[in-house]
Every structure is written in C-alpha cells, then in structure tokens.
Amino acid sequence: MSCFSSADESAHYGFSVCMLLQHYRQQLNWAEEGVVELGTGDATAIADVVAGLPELRVRSFDISAPSVARARENIAARGVADRYTVELGDFFDGADSAGAPAVSTVIANPPYIPAPDRDILMPELWGGVYGNDLVLQLLKSGYRNVVVAVPSYSDPAGTVATAGDLGYRVANFLAMGLDYGPYSSEPKVREHIRAICAGGRGWAGDDEYMVAVALFTQDPDIPGDRSTQLLRALQLQV
Ligand SMILES: C[S@@+](CC[C@H](N)C(=O)[O-])C[C@H]1O[C@@H](n2cnc3c(N)ncnc32)[C@H](O)[C@@H]1O
C-alpha cells in the first residue's frame, strides 16, 4: 500500500475547500460543529486550510495505513494536530456509524479512479466501474452539505442526477483542468476512461480532464442551483 500523491490535485482540493468554507461560513456552521473528511491522503492540503482558519476542526478518516502515518507527520509539522485528527479506517464505519451524522458538512477528494475492478496502481483509489461509487455513497449518508471533488470522466451527470433525487442542489463549485497523473495514466484505467467518455458518461482529453470541487447542499438557506453550470464546466471538448 502506498500514499496518494498528486500535488496539483490536492492543492486544488485544499484551495477550493477553503474558498467554499469561507464563502458559506454561516450556513455550514463549521466554526461550531467542525467538519468530517473522507480520505486524508498525506493531509498537506487540508492541514494548510486548518492552519489558515483558526476556528476549523476536521475529523478525518483514511483506509490506507501509510497515508495515515504520513498524514500524522505532516499535521504535526504544521502544528494543527489539536484541530485536525486522523483515524485509520473506512469513513463509513467511523464517521457516521452511530446513525445520523453528528455534523452537517463532509469534505472529500474521494477515490474516483474508474476501472472494471480494484486491481489498479493504488486499489484504495478505485471509485467503482464509473468512478463515482464513493461520491454516491457520501450523498446517501445523510449530510446536509457535501463538499466533494467531481471529476469530468467519472459520470458527473449521473452524480448530479442522483444528488438531485436526494434533494441536493449545487450551491457553487471551483473547476480546474488537470493533466493525467500516474493513476489515470495506467493503461488499463486510460482505456476504461476512453470507453466511459465514448459511452457518453464523461469527458476527458487524451492527457487531461477537469475536476470541480462542488458544494452539494440540502440547506434551504443556501439559495440557487448551479448543477447545469457545473456540468458545462466539466465538458472538456478536444
Ligand atoms: C484521492 S485521495 C485524496 C487524499 C487527500 N484528501 C488529497 O486530496 O490529497 C483519496 C484518499 O481516500 C482514501 N480512501 C479510500 N476509500 C476510503 C474510505 N472508504 N474511507 C476513508 N478513506 C478512504 C484513500 O486511501 C486515499 O488516501
């Protein structure tokens, strides 16, 4: 087992989470409640966010032991161990195992690599056949607000449709073009992404794709729905 490493993607995730948390500070109520996180990775992105937002507390989970070890070192080095905690284990067994979630907001750059099976470079990054299994599971977990990375090649329209069925709207998002990293470039994965896009369930170039970090919300105090704009932003045409 290894630790997820993709500097640009993690930076995009951290920056976007920071922007969305600050913009929707009152409604998300994170200064009171804190937030939970699925998938810590090496923790650098969110450790910097925690360092920059002194009232933020994050309870994070990762199934990869090397990631948790690396994360704890990085969190300690940034001096935020009292407000950014990491637990080894499946988020769905840990964070909301007691029934209704204790906090209203979950953040995640979840595993989203689409592949026919889990036998890929880092199996912990497998997101199911269309890549969006864990996002869908998160949306069904009862959180009022889900701040999550949505990649263009992992059936984003299916994700947005399921979110709508569950009463979520897309409040806002930040989108960025990314080059394929080692996980998307694996030949088996690359071929599978091509097939998904050819089948109309995603968009990607030969070496690039889009990732949006979106706030899905059920909160009536957050107005509007940018679902259409989100899908347009992900439609990379090459
Ligand atoms: C794409 S990485 C993101 C890491 C980090 N948040 C970042 O953006 O740099 C996804 C992480 O989720 C972890 N993971 C996968 N399934 C999980 C689960 N069910 N519960 C908790 N963590 C999980 C993986 O081990 C991996 O570290």
XYZ file of C-alpha atoms and ligand atoms in Angstrom:
265
model
C 0.000 0.000 0.000
C 1.192 3.495 -0.781
C 0.133 7.078 -0.073
C -1.826 9.096 -2.640
C 0.361 11.769 -4.204
C -0.823 14.362 -6.713
C 0.318 17.850 -5.785
C -1.834 19.879 -8.216
C -4.996 17.965 -7.464
C -4.500 18.185 -3.690
C -3.783 21.927 -3.941
C -6.962 22.446 -5.988
C -8.942 20.471 -3.418
C -7.480 22.408 -0.459
C -7.895 25.825 -2.059
C -11.470 25.088 -3.132
C -12.487 23.725 0.273
C -11.039 26.860 1.872
C -12.952 29.155 -0.516
C -16.253 27.320 -0.083
C -15.949 27.087 3.713
C -15.280 30.804 3.952
C -17.964 31.835 1.470
C -20.670 29.727 3.181
C -19.329 30.082 6.707
C -22.635 30.942 8.419
C -24.749 28.306 6.678
C -22.224 25.466 7.041
C -21.724 26.385 10.697
C -18.287 24.762 10.697
C -16.817 27.030 13.369
C -19.323 25.499 15.799
C -19.593 21.940 14.528
C -16.349 21.205 12.687
C -16.402 19.013 9.589
C -15.569 15.405 8.765
C -13.376 14.260 5.885
C -13.314 11.099 3.801
C -9.762 10.337 2.652
C -6.919 12.208 4.354
C -4.122 11.244 1.978
C -0.913 12.930 3.139
C -3.051 15.678 4.775
C -0.998 18.579 3.430
C -3.847 20.314 1.579
C -6.330 20.404 4.429
C -3.650 20.918 7.117
C -2.878 24.237 5.434
C -6.591 25.103 5.422
C -6.855 24.263 9.128
C -3.784 26.396 9.809
C -5.377 29.311 7.952
C -8.809 29.030 9.611
C -8.205 29.030 13.386
C -11.784 28.010 14.234
C -11.875 24.980 11.946
C -11.754 21.420 13.302
C -11.548 18.421 10.962
C -12.068 14.759 11.866
C -10.613 12.722 9.024
C -10.503 9.036 8.041
C -8.308 7.075 5.664
C -8.204 3.355 4.919
C -4.518 3.448 3.931
C -2.131 2.907 6.859
C 0.871 4.548 5.109
C -1.306 7.582 4.325
C -2.386 7.903 7.948
C 1.234 7.667 9.136
C 2.361 10.314 6.623
C -0.666 12.488 7.409
C 0.038 12.491 11.134
C 3.634 13.620 10.495
C 2.522 16.426 8.187
C -0.227 17.568 10.540
C 2.208 17.669 13.470
C 4.774 19.563 11.402
C 2.144 22.235 10.649
C 1.186 22.497 14.319
C -2.523 21.684 13.864
C -2.754 18.226 15.469
C -5.200 19.540 18.084
C -7.711 20.529 15.357
C -7.026 18.024 12.530
C -7.336 14.418 13.685
C -6.891 11.325 11.549
C -8.312 7.866 12.152
C -7.301 4.711 10.310
C -10.358 3.033 8.830
C -13.305 3.226 6.488
C -15.078 6.585 6.738
C -18.447 4.870 6.500
C -17.682 2.661 9.512
C -16.233 5.508 11.550
C -17.751 8.926 10.962
C -21.425 8.091 10.764
C -21.581 4.587 12.210
C -23.825 5.797 15.041
C -26.658 6.649 12.631
C -27.415 10.275 11.768
C -24.243 12.306 11.144
C -23.093 14.387 14.102
C -22.030 17.292 11.875
C -23.697 18.795 8.827
C -20.705 19.021 6.490
C -18.416 16.406 4.962
C -15.464 17.238 2.732
C -13.702 14.809 0.388
C -11.392 14.407 -2.533
C -12.653 10.832 -2.738
C -11.272 7.856 -4.610
C -12.588 8.347 -8.151
C -10.477 6.233 -10.488
C -12.868 4.335 -12.765
C -11.846 0.801 -13.701
C -13.503 -2.568 -14.291
C -12.099 -3.831 -10.983
C -9.985 -2.853 -7.981
C -6.741 -4.230 -9.411
C -5.155 -0.840 -10.177
C -1.968 1.016 -9.181
C -3.433 2.119 -5.820
C -6.529 -0.006 -5.112
C -7.690 2.462 -2.425
C -8.359 4.969 -5.216
C -10.831 2.740 -7.039
C -14.168 4.509 -7.400
C -16.095 1.643 -8.969
C -16.814 1.000 -12.639
C -17.815 4.630 -13.298
C -15.608 6.153 -10.613
C -18.404 7.775 -8.622
C -19.349 4.993 -6.169
C -17.960 6.767 -3.098
C -19.458 10.142 -4.021
C -22.853 8.483 -4.370
C -22.370 6.720 -1.043
C -21.471 10.046 0.589
C -24.555 11.718 -0.875
C -26.682 8.930 0.615
C -25.103 9.249 4.072
C -27.344 11.993 5.396
C -25.005 15.004 5.470
C -26.739 18.278 4.744
C -23.659 19.617 2.929
C -21.228 17.594 0.828
C -18.108 19.377 -0.438
C -16.621 16.951 -2.907
C -14.318 16.676 -5.926
C -16.230 15.781 -9.099
C -14.033 14.648 -11.997
C -15.171 15.003 -15.588
C -14.537 11.356 -16.521
C -16.430 9.698 -13.633
C -20.058 10.037 -14.750
C -20.596 13.547 -13.369
C -24.080 13.771 -14.898
C -25.032 10.596 -13.010
C -23.664 12.098 -9.811
C -25.590 15.349 -10.274
C -28.803 13.467 -11.137
C -28.535 11.262 -8.034
C -27.774 14.321 -5.914
C -30.910 15.997 -7.274
C -33.002 12.915 -6.488
C -31.705 13.103 -2.906
C -32.694 16.752 -2.558
C -29.283 18.336 -3.121
C -28.569 21.406 -5.218
C -25.140 22.530 -6.423
C -24.596 25.744 -4.478
C -21.241 26.546 -6.042
C -18.024 24.995 -7.338
C -14.450 25.674 -8.440
C -13.271 23.881 -11.587
C -9.742 23.310 -12.857
C -8.109 21.428 -15.720
C -5.644 18.741 -14.614
C -3.143 16.599 -16.500
C -3.424 12.839 -16.060
C -1.382 11.721 -13.086
C 0.077 8.255 -12.547
C -3.276 6.768 -11.513
C -5.286 7.974 -14.563
C -2.376 7.183 -16.893
C -2.265 3.492 -16.041
C -3.091 1.851 -19.423
C -5.991 -0.172 -18.060
C -7.533 2.941 -16.482
C -6.856 5.157 -19.505
C -8.641 2.669 -21.776
C -11.553 2.469 -19.403
C -11.844 6.284 -19.241
C -11.932 6.372 -23.057
C -14.788 3.869 -23.040
C -16.734 5.845 -20.419
C -16.370 9.047 -22.431
C -17.257 7.285 -25.713
C -20.368 5.956 -23.972
C -21.455 9.486 -23.063
C -20.841 9.235 -19.311
C -17.860 11.560 -19.053
C -15.487 13.978 -20.727
C -11.693 13.818 -20.998
C -8.862 14.546 -23.405
C -6.064 12.101 -24.123
C -3.995 13.519 -21.272
C -6.226 15.928 -19.414
C -9.516 16.167 -17.594
C -11.427 18.585 -15.408
C -12.080 18.398 -11.684
C -14.601 20.601 -9.904
C -14.823 20.822 -6.149
C -18.527 21.370 -5.574
C -20.768 22.148 -2.627
C -23.897 19.980 -2.788
C -26.416 21.235 -0.263
C -29.877 20.472 1.074
C -29.885 23.696 3.110
C -32.788 25.984 2.165
C -30.770 28.967 3.448
C -28.278 28.475 0.615
C -30.079 29.694 -2.496
C -29.721 28.676 -6.141
C -28.687 25.653 -8.134
C -25.598 25.625 -10.350
C -25.951 21.992 -11.468
C -26.134 22.968 -15.139
C -23.122 25.276 -14.878
C -21.169 22.529 -13.102
C -21.777 20.035 -15.900
C -20.924 22.645 -18.532
C -17.653 23.431 -16.767
C -16.714 19.744 -16.849
C -17.424 19.321 -20.575
C -13.892 19.246 -21.849
C -14.181 19.034 -25.645
C -10.965 18.250 -27.524
C -7.801 10.930 -3.987
S -7.104 10.576 -2.411
C -7.238 12.185 -1.635
C -6.312 12.438 -0.481
C -6.298 13.879 0.048
N -7.614 14.267 0.533
C -5.832 14.832 -1.018
O -6.673 15.419 -1.719
O -4.609 14.968 -1.182
C -8.382 9.606 -1.667
C -7.993 9.010 -0.317
O -9.154 8.316 0.211
C -8.739 7.156 0.892
N -9.913 6.263 0.999
C -10.430 5.425 0.061
N -11.556 4.837 0.478
C -11.784 5.310 1.732
C -12.794 5.063 2.709
N -13.825 4.218 2.462
N -12.712 5.702 3.897
C -11.677 6.542 4.158
N -10.686 6.814 3.265
C -10.745 6.217 2.076
C -7.569 6.646 0.058
O -6.730 5.794 0.785
C -6.897 7.969 -0.359
O -5.888 8.343 0.568
